[in-house]
mmCIF file of C-alpha atoms in Angstrom:
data_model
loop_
_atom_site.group_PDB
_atom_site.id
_atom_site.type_symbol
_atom_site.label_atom_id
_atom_site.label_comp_id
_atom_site.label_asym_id
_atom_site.label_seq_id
_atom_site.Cartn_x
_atom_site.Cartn_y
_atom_site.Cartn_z
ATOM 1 C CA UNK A 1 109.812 -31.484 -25.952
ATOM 2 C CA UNK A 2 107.429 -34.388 -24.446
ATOM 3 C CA UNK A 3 104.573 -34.539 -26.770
ATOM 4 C CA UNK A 4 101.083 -34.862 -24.399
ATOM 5 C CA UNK A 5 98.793 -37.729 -26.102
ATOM 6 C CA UNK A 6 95.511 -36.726 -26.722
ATOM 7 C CA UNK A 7 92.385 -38.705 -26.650
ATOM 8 C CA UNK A 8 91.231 -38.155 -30.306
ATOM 9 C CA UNK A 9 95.005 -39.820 -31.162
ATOM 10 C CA UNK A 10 93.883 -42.877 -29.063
ATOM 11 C CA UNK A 11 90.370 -43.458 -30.127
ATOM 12 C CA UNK A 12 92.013 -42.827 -33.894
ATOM 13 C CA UNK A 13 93.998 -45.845 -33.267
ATOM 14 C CA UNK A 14 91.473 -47.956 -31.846
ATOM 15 C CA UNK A 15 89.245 -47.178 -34.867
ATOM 16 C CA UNK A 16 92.579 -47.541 -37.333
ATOM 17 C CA UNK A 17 93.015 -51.407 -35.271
ATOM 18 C CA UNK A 18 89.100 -52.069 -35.701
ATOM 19 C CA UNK A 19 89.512 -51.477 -39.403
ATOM 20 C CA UNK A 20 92.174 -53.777 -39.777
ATOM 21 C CA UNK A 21 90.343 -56.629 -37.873
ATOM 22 C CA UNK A 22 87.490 -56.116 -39.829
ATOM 23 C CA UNK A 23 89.179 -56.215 -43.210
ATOM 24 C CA UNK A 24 91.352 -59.398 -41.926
ATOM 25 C CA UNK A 25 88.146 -61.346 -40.293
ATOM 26 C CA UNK A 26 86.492 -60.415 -43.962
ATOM 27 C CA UNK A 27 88.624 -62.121 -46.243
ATOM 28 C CA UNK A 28 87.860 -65.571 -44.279
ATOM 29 C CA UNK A 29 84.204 -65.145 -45.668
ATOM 30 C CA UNK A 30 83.017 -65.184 -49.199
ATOM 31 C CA UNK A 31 83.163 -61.798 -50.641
ATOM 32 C CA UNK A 32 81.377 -62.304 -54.014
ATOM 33 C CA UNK A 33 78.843 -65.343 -53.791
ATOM 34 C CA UNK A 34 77.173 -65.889 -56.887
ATOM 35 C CA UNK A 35 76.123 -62.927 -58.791
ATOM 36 C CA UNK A 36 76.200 -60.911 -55.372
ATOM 37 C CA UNK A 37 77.877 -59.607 -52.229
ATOM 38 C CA UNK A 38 78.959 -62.682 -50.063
ATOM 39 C CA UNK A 39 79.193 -62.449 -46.128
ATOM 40 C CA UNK A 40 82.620 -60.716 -45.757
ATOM 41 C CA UNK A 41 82.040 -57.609 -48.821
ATOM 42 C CA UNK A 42 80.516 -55.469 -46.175
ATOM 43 C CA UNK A 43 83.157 -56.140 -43.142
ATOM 44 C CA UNK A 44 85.905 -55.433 -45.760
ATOM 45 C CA UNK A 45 84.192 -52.652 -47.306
ATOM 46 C CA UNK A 46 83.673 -51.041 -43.679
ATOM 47 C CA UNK A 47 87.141 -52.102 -42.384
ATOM 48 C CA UNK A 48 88.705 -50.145 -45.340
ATOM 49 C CA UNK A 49 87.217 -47.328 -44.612
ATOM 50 C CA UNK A 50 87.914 -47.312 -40.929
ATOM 51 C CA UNK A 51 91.860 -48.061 -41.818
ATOM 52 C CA UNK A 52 91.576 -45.131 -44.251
ATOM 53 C CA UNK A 53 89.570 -42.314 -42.821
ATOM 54 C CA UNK A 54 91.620 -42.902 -39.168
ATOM 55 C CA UNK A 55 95.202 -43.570 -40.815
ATOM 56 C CA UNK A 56 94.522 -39.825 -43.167
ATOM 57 C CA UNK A 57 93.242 -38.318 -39.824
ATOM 58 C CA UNK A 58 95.844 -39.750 -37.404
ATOM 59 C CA UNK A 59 98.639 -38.318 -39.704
ATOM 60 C CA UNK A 60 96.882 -35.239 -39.462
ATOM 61 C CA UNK A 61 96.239 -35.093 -35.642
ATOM 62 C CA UNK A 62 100.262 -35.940 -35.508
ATOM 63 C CA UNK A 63 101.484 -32.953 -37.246
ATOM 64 C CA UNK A 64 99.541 -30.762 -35.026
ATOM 65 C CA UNK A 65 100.768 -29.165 -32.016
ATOM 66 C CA UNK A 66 98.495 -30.637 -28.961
ATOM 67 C CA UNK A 67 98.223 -29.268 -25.364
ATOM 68 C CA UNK A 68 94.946 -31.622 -24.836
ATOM 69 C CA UNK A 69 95.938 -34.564 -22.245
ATOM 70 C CA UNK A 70 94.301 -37.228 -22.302
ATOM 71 C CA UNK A 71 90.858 -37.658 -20.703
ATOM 72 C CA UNK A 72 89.891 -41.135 -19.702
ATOM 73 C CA UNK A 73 85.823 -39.468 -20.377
ATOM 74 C CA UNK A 74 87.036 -39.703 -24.101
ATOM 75 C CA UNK A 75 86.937 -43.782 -23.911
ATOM 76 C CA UNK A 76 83.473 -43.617 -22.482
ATOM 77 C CA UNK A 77 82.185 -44.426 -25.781
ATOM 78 C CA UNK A 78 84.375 -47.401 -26.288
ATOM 79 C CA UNK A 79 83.385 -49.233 -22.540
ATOM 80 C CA UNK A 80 79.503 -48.541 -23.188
ATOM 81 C CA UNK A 81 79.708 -50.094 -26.569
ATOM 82 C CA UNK A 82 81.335 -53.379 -25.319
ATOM 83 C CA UNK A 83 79.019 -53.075 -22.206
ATOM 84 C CA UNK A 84 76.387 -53.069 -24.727
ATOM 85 C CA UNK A 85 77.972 -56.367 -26.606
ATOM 86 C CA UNK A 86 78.717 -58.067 -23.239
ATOM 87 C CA UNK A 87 75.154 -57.424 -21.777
ATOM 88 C CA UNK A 88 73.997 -58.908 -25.257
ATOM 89 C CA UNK A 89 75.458 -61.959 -24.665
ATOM 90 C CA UNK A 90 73.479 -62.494 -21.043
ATOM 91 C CA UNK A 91 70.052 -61.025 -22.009
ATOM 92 C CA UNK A 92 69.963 -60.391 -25.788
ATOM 93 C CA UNK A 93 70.748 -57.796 -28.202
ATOM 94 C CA UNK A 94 67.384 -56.247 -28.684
ATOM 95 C CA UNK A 95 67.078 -55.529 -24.534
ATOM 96 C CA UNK A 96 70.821 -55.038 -24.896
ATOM 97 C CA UNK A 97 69.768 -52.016 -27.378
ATOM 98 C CA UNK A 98 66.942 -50.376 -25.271
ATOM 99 C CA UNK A 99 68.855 -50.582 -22.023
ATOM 100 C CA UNK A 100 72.294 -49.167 -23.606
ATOM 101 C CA UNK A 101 69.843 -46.256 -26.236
ATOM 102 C CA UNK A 102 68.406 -45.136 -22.572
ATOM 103 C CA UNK A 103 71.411 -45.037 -20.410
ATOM 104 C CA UNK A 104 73.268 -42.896 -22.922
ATOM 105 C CA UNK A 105 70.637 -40.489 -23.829
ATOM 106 C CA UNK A 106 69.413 -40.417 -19.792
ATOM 107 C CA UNK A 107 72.874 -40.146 -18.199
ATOM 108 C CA UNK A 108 75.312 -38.493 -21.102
ATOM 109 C CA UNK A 109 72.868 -36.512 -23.206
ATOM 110 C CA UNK A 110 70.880 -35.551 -20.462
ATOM 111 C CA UNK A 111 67.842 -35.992 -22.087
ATOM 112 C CA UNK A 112 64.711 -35.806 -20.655
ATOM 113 C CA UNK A 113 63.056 -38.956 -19.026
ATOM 114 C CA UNK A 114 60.312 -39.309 -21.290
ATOM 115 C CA UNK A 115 62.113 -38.995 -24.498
ATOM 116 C CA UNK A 116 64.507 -40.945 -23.588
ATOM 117 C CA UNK A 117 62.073 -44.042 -22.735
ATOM 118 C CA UNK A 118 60.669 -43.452 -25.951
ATOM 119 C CA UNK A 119 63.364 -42.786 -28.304
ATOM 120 C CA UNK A 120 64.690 -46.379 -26.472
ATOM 121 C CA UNK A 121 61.264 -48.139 -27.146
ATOM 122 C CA UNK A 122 61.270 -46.703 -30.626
ATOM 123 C CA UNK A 123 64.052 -47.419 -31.961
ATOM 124 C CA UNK A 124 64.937 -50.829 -31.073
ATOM 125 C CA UNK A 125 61.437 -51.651 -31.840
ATOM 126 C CA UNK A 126 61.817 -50.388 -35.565
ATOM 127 C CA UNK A 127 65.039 -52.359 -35.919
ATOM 128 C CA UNK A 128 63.100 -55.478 -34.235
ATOM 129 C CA UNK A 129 60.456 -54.934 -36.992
ATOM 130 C CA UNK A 130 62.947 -54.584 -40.246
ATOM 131 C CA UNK A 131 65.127 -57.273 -39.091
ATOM 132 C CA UNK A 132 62.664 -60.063 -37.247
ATOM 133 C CA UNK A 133 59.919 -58.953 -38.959
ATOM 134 C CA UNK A 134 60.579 -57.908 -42.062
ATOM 135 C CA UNK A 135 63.823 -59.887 -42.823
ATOM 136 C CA UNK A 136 63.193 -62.922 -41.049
ATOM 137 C CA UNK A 137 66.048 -62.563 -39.321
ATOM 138 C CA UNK A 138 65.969 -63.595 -35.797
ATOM 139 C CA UNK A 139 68.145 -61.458 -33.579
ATOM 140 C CA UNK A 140 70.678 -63.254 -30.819
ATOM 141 C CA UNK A 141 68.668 -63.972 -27.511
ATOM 142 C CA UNK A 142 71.572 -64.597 -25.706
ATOM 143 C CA UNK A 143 71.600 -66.658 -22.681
ATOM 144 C CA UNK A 144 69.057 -65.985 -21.210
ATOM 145 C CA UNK A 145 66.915 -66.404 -24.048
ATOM 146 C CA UNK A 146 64.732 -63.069 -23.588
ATOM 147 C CA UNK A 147 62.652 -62.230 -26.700
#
């Protein structure tokens, strides 16, 4: 019998693939610099729990007898997220963040208008503040050069 893939097996994968780039792209940085975690200890830490949290939970999802097809809404997720990265190439991450916080929580989450212009203000704003701020650490203004 012709097994139906579902979408949780696919997005398992992805995540499972993610991991491993992570963990690869990792161990071309420094992982212990000094007395302290280098550049690539939080990629690698991340990527190894992506590979192992997907690979336990893809071995799961295969034993299990599926009916669910595939449903291309399940990559939804995926296609906002690199919107998101591509759109913070062109106008920078921080309007990149506002614009992608209120499309999701307008259009997917159906949230009201008004909390979702604020929760989109609010946010980014607080992660503006720690990071620019706070850290000194300016965020990429991409090429348009916007804030």
């Amino acid at each position: 019998m012709k097994e139906k893939v579902n979408a949780q097996k696919i997005v398992l994968a992805l995540v499972f693939l993610a991991g491993m780039y992570w963990i690869i792209g990792s161990l071309q940085l420094d992982l212990w610099v000094r007395n302290g975690p280098g550049g690539g200890f939080l990629p690698l830490l991340a990527g190894i729990l992506c590979v192992g949290f997907s690979g336990v939970m893809l071995l799961r999802e295969w034993h299990k007898e599926s009916d669910t097809a595939f449903s291309v809404r399940a990559l939804i997720p995926w296609g906002a997220l690199i919107g998101m990265i591509l759109c913070g190439k062109l106008i920078g991450i921080f309007l990149s963040l506002v614009l992608f916080v209120f499309l999701w929580l307008y259009l997917f989450e159906k949230f009201p208008l008004r909390n979702s212009i604020l929760t989109a203000v609010i946010w980014p704003g607080f992660l503006y503040l720690i990071f620019v701020v706070w850290l000194g650490s300016p965020l990429p203004k991409g090429l348009l050069g916007l804030l």
